[in-house]
Tab-separated table of C-alpha atoms in Angstrom:
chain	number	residue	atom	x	y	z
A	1	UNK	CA	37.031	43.077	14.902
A	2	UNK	CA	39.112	40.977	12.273
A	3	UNK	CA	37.390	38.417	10.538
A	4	UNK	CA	38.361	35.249	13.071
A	5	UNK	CA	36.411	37.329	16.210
A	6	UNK	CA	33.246	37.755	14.225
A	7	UNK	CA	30.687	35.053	15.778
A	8	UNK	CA	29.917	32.225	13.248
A	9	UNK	CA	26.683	31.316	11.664
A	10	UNK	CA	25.969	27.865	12.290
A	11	UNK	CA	25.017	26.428	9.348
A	12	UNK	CA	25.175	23.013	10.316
A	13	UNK	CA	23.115	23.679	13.280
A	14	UNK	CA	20.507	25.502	11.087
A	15	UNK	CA	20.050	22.241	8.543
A	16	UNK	CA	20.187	20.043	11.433
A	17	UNK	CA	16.985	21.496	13.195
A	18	UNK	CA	15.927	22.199	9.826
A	19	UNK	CA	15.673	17.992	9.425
A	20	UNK	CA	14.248	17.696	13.206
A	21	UNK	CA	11.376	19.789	12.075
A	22	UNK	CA	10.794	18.320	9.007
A	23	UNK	CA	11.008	14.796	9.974
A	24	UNK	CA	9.070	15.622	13.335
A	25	UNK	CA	6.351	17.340	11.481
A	26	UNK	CA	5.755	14.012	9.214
A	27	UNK	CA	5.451	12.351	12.119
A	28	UNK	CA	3.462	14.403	13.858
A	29	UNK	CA	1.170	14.581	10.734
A	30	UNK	CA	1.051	10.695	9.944
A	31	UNK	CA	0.431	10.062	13.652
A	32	UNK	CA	-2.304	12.712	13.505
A	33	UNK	CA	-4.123	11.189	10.370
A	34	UNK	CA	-4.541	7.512	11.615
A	35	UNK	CA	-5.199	8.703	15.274
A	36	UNK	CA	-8.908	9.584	14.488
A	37	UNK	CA	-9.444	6.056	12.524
A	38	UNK	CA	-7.573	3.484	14.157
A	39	UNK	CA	-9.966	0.964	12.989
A	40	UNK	CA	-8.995	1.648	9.560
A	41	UNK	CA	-5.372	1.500	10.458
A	42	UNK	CA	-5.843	-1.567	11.724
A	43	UNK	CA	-7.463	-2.804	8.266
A	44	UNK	CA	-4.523	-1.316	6.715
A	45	UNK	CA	-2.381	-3.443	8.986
A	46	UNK	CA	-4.276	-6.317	8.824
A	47	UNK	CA	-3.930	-6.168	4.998
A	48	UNK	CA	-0.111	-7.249	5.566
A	49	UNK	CA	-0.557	-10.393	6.701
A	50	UNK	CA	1.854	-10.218	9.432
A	51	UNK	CA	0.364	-10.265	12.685
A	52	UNK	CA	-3.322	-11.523	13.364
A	53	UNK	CA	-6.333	-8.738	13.563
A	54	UNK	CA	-6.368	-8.256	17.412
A	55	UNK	CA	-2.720	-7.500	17.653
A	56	UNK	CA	-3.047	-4.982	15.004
A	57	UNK	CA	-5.936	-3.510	15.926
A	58	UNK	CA	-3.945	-2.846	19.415
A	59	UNK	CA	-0.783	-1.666	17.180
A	60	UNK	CA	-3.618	0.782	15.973
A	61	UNK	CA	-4.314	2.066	18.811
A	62	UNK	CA	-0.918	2.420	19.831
A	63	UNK	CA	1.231	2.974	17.046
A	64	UNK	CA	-0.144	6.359	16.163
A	65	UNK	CA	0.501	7.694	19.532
A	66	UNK	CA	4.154	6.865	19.334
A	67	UNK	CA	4.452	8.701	16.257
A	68	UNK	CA	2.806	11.985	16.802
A	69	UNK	CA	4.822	12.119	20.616
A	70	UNK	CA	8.190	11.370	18.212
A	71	UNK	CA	7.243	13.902	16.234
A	72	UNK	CA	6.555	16.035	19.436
A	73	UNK	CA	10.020	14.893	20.334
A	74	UNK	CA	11.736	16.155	17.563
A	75	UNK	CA	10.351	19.331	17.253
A	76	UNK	CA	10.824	20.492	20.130
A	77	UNK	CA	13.921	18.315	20.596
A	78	UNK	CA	12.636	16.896	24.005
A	79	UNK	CA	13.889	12.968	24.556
A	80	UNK	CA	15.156	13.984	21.171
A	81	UNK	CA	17.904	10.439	20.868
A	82	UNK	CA	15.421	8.515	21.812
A	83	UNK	CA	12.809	9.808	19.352
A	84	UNK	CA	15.592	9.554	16.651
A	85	UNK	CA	15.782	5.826	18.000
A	86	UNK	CA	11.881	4.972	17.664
A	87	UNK	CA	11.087	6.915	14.252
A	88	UNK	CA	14.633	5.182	12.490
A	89	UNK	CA	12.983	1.767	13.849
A	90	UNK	CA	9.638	2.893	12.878
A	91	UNK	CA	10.188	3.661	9.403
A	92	UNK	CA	12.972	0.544	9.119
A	93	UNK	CA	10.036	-2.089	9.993
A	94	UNK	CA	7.482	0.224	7.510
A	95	UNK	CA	10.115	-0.223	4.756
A	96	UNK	CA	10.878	-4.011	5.635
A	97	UNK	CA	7.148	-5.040	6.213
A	98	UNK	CA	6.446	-2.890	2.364
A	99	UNK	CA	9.094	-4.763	0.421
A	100	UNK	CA	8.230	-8.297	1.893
A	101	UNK	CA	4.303	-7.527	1.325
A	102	UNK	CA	5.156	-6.778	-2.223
A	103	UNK	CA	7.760	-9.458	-2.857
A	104	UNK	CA	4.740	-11.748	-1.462
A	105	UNK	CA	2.301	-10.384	-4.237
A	106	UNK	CA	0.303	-8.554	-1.386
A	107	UNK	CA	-1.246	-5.409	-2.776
A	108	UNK	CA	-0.775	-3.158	0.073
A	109	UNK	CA	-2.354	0.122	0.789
A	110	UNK	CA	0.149	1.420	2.603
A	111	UNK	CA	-1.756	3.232	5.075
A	112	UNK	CA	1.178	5.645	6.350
A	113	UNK	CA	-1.129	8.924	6.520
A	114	UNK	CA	-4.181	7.267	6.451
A	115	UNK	CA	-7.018	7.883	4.302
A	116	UNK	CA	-4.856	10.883	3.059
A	117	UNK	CA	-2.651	8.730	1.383
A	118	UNK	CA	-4.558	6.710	-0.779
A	119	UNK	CA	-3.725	8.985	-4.306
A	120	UNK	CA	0.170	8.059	-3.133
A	121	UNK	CA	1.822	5.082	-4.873
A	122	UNK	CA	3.593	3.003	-3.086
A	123	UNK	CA	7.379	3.698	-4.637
A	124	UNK	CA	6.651	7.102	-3.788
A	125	UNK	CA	5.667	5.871	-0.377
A	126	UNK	CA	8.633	3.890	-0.234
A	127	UNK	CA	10.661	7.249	-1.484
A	128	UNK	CA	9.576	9.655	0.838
A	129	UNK	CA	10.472	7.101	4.149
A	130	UNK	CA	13.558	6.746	2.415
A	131	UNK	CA	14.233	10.412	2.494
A	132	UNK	CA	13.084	10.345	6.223
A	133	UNK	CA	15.148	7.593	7.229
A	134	UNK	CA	18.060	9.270	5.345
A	135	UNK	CA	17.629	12.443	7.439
A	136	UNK	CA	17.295	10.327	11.191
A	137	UNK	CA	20.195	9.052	9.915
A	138	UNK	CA	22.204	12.347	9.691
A	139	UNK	CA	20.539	13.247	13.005
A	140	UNK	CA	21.956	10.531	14.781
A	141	UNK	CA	24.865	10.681	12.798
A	142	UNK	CA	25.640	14.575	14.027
A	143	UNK	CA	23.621	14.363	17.742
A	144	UNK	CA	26.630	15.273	19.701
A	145	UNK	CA	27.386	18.697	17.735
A	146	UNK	CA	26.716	21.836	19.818
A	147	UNK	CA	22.921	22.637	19.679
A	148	UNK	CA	23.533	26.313	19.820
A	149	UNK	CA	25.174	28.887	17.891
A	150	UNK	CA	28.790	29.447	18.382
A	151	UNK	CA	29.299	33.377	20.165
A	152	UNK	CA	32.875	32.342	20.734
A	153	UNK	CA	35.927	33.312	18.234
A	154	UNK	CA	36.983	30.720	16.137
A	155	UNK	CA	40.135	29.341	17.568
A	156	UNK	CA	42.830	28.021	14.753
B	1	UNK	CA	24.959	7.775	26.610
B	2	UNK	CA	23.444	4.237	26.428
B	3	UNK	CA	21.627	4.600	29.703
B	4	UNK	CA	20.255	8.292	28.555
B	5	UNK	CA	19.164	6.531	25.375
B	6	UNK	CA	17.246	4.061	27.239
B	7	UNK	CA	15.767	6.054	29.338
B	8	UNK	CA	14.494	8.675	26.450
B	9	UNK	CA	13.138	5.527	24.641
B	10	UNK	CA	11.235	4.279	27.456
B	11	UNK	CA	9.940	7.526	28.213
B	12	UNK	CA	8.619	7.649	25.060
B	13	UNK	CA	7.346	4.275	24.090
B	14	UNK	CA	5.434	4.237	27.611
B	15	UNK	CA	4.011	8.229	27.491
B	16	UNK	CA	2.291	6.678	24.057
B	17	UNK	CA	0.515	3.951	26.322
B	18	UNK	CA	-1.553	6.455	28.039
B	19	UNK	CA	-3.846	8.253	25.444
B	20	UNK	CA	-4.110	4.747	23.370
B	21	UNK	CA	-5.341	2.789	26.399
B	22	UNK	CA	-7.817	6.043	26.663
B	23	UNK	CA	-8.748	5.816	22.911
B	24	UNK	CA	-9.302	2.003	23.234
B	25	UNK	CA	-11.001	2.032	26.381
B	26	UNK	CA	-13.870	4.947	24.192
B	27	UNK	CA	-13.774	1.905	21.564
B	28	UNK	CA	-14.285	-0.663	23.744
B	29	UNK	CA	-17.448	-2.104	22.919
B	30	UNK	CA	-16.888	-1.882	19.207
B	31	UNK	CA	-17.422	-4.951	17.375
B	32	UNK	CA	-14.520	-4.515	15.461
B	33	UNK	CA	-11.663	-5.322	18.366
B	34	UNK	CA	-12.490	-9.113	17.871
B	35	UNK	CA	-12.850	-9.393	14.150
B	36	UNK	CA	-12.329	-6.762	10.835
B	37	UNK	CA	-15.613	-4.920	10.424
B	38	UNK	CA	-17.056	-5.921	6.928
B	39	UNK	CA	-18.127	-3.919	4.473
B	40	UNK	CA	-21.893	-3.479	4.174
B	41	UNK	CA	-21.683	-3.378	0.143
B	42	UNK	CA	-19.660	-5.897	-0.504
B	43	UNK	CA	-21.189	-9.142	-2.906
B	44	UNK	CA	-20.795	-12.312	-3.219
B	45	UNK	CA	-19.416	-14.226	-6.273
B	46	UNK	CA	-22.249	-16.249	-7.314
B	47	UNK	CA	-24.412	-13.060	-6.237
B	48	UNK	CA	-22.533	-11.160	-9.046
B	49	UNK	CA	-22.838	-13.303	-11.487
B	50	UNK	CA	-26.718	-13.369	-10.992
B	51	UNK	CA	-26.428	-9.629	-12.110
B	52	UNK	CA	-24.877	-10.723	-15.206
B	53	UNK	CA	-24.395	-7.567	-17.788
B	54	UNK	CA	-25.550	-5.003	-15.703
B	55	UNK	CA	-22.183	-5.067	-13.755
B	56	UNK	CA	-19.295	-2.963	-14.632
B	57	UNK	CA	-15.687	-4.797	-13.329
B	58	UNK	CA	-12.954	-3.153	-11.881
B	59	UNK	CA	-9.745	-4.377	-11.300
B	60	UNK	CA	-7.815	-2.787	-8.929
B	61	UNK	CA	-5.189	-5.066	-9.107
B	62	UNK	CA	-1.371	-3.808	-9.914
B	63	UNK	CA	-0.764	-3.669	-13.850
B	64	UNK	CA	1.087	-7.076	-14.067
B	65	UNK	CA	-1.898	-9.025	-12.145
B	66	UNK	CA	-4.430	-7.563	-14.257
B	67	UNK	CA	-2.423	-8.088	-17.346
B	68	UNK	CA	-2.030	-11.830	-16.502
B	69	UNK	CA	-5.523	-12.424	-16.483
B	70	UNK	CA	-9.036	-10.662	-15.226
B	71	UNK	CA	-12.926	-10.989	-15.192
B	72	UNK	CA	-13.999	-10.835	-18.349
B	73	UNK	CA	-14.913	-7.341	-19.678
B	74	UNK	CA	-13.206	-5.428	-16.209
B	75	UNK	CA	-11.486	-2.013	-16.630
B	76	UNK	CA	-8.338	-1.610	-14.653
B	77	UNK	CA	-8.411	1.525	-11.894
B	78	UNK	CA	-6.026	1.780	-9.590
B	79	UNK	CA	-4.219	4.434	-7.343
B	80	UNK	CA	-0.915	4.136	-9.238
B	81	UNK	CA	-2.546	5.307	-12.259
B	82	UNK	CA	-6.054	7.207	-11.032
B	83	UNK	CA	-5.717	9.891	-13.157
B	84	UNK	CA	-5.141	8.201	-16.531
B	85	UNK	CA	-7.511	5.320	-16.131
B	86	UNK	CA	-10.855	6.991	-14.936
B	87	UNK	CA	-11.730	8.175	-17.828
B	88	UNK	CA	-11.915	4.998	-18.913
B	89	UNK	CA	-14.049	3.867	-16.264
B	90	UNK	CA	-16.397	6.529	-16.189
B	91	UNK	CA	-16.938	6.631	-19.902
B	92	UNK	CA	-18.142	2.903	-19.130
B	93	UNK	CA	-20.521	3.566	-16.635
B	94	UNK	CA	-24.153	4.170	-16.308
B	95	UNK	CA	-26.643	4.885	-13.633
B	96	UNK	CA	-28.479	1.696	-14.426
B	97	UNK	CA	-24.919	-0.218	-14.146
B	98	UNK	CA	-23.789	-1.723	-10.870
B	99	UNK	CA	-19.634	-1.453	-10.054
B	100	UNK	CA	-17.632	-4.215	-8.561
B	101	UNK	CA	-14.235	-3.575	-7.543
B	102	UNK	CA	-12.251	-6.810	-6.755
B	103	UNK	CA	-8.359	-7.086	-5.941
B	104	UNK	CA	-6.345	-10.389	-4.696
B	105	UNK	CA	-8.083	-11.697	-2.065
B	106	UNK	CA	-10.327	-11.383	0.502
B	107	UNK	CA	-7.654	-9.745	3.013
B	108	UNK	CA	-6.708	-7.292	-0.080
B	109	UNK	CA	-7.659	-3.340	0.279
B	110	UNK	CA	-6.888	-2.203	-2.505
B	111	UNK	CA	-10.513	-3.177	-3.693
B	112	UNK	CA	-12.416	-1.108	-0.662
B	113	UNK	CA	-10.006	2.145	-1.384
B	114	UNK	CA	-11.356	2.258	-4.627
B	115	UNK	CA	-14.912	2.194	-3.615
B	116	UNK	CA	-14.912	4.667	-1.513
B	117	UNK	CA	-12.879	7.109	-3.931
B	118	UNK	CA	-15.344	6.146	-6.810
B	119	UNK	CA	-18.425	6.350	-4.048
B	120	UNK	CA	-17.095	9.737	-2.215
B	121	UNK	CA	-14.615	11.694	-4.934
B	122	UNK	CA	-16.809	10.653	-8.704
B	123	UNK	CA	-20.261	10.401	-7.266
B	124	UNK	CA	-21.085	6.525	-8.332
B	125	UNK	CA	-23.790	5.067	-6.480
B	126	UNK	CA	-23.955	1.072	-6.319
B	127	UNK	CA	-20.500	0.115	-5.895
B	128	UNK	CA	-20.192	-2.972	-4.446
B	129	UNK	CA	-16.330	-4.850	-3.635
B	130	UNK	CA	-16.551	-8.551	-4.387
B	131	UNK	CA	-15.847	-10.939	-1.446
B	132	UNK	CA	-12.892	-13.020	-1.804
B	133	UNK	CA	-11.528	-10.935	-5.009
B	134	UNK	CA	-9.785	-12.620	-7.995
B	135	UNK	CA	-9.232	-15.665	-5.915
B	136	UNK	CA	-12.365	-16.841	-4.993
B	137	UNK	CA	-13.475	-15.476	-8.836
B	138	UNK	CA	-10.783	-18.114	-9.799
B	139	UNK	CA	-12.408	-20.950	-7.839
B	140	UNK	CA	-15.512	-20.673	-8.447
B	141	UNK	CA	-14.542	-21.609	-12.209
B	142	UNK	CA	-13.807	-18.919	-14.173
């Protein structure tokens, strides 16, 4: 067997579900740590100033949900586009609503993994979504590439 | 693509209906669906001020707010800086002391996530978060 007929490690396969997990898992997690308080979500949301308390105490209710079956999603990579989709929005509107709180002299608890997140700053809030948007990026970017490991010889 | 996209979102965005309209109908009858529930320690401005000395002030403000002005005699303690400014705090405190946290306003946080990590993580007992925060401190003339 010369070197071309020897199968290929896919690398790029490897980081990519590498990023699903991770990015599924901190979805999975953050959905997981507001779903057994939504009422404290909802103060969370409330503390905004965006939308009035009974919408966001029905985002509370709701919102968690969507993450943790996102994060489902991309674990598993089941519905995986549109769970790329939903999280990129997700944490678009989470940055957007953050910057515009704090431009407004709101002081925001963010609220992103609920109680759990309290010792977390906000820039390092805002950092870590930044990182997660950054990899549903790439995932979107790269969603068409062959999701299993090339057996085949490389052809040049 | 476009209409597997669609499809996938939908999918998704309606599956999450199902256990939320569960969880809401278990929390239907809780107060809290038609207005925020309130705190049970919080005080009242002009209640505070009957306490006079015997109240320690936090500000959990952000550094710039508290900088630009604060109660007189509050201690700043907030999550950006937990660690370095406890100390502070605790080296203020005494059993006989009560604590008020304030922040912003009255739609602020900030002020009841302190609390409860002074009430639950240091121990304190009587910690109280003033209603209406640094703005309704402000009006009533201070």
């Amino acid at each position: 067997m010369n070197e071309d007929d020897r199968p290929r490690f896919a690398w790029g396969f490897l980081v990519r579900r590498g990023l699903a997990v991770l990015a599924g898992a901190v979805f999975l997690y953050a959905g997981s740590t507001k779903v057994t308080d939504p009422l404290h979500f909802a103060s969370d949301i409330s503390n905004y100033q965006i939308v009035s308390w009974s919408i966001g105490v029905r985002l509370a209710f709701y919102l968690p949900w969507l993450e943790i079956l996102c994060g489902l999603a991309l674990i598993f990579h089941r519905l995986f586009t549109g769970a790329v989709v939903i999280t990129s929005a997700l944490m678009l509107v989470f940055i957007g609503v953050t910057v515009a709180a704090k431009a407004r002299g709101i002081d925001v608890a963010c609220g992103c993994f609920g109680s759990v997140s309290s010792s977390l700053t906000l820039t390092w809030h805002l950092v870590l979504n930044g990182c997660i948007l950054a990899a549903l990026v790439i995932l979107w970017l790269t969603r068409d590439r062959a999701p299993v490991v090339s057996r085949f010889p490389a052809v040049r | 693509m476009r209409a597997i996209l669609i499809r996938q979102v939908l999918w998704l965005v309606g599956l999450a209906f199902l256990p939320a309209i569960g969880q809401a109908l278990y929390y239907r009858g809780d107060a809290a669906w038609q207005q925020p529930p309130t705190d049970a320690a919080q005080v009242s401005v002009a209640q505070a001020r009957s306490w006079d000395a015997a109240v320690l002030w936090i500000d959990a403000r952000p550094d710039e707010q508290f900088t630009t002005a604060h109660v007189p005699g509050a201690i700043q303690l907030n999550e950006d800086a937990w660690d370095k400014l406890l100390p502070k705090v605790l080296a203020a405190w005494s059993t006989e002391r009560k604590v008020i946290v304030y922040c912003s306003r009255q739609t602020c946080n900030l002020s009841h996530e302190v609390a409860e990590r002074l009430r639950k993580e240091d121990g304190l007992k009587n910690v109280y978060v003033l209603q209406g925060g640094w703005e309704e401190w402000q009006k009533s003339g201070q």
